[in-house]
Short mmCIF file of C-alpha atoms in Angstrom, two decimals:
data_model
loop_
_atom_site.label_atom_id
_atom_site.label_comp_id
_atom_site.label_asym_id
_atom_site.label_seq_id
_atom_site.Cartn_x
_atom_site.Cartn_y
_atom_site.Cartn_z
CA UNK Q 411 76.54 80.06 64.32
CA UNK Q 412 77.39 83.13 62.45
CA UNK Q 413 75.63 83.20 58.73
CA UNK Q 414 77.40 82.99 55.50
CA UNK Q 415 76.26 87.03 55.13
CA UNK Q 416 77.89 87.80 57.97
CA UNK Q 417 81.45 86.47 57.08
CA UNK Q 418 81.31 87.92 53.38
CA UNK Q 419 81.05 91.34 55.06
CA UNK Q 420 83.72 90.80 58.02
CA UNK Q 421 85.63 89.17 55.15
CA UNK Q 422 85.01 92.42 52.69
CA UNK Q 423 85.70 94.81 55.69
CA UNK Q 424 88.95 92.91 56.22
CA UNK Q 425 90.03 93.17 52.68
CA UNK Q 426 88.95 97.08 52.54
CA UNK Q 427 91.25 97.76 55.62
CA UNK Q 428 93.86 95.79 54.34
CA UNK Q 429 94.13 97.54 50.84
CA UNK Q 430 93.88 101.13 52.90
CA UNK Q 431 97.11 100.27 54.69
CA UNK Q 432 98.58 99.60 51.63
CA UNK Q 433 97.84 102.47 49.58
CA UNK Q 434 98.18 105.20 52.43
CA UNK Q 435 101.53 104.25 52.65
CA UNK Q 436 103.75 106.25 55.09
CA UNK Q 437 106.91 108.55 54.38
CA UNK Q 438 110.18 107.35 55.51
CA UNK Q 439 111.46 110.67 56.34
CA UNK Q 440 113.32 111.42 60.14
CA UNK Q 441 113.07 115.28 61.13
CA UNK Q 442 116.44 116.76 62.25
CA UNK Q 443 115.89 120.05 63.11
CA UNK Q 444 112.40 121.35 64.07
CA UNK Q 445 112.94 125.13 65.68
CA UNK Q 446 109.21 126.87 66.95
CA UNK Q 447 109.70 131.09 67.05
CA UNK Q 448 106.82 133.52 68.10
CA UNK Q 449 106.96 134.44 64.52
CA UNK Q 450 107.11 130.91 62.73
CA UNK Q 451 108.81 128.05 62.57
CA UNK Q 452 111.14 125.68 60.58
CA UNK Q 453 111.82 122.13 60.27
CA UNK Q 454 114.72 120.02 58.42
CA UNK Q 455 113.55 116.47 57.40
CA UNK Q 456 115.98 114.10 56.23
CA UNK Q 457 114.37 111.03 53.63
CA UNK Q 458 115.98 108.14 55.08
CA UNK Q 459 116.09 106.11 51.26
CA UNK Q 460 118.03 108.93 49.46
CA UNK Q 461 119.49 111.27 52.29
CA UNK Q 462 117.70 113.94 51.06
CA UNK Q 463 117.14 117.14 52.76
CA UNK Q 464 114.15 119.20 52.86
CA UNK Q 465 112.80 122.43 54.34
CA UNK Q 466 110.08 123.54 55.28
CA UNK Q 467 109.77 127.45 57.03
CA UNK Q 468 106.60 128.60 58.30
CA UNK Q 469 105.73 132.28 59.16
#
């Protein structure tokens, strides 16, 4: 039988997981272009709660 330590922890690693899902989040964005070059790059994002559009150009 598992002691009453042990649960508070799995029960406090649970909650600690749990509240990191929630807080990290994730960005509802879908990419619609994304064009690689020997010289940079570029990608087109679209956010999928506005329909906005942003870009992002590397060189």
């Amino acid at each position: 039988m598992r002691q009453p330590r042990d649960v508070v922890h799995f029960l406090l690693l649970t909650a600690a997981m749990v509240a990191g899902f929630i807080v990290s989040g994730c960005d509802n964005k879908e990419t619609v272009l994304d064009v690689e070059t020997p010289d940079g790059g570029m990608e087109v994002t679209r956010d999928l709660d506005d329909g906005s559009l942003s870009v992002d150009v590397e060189e």
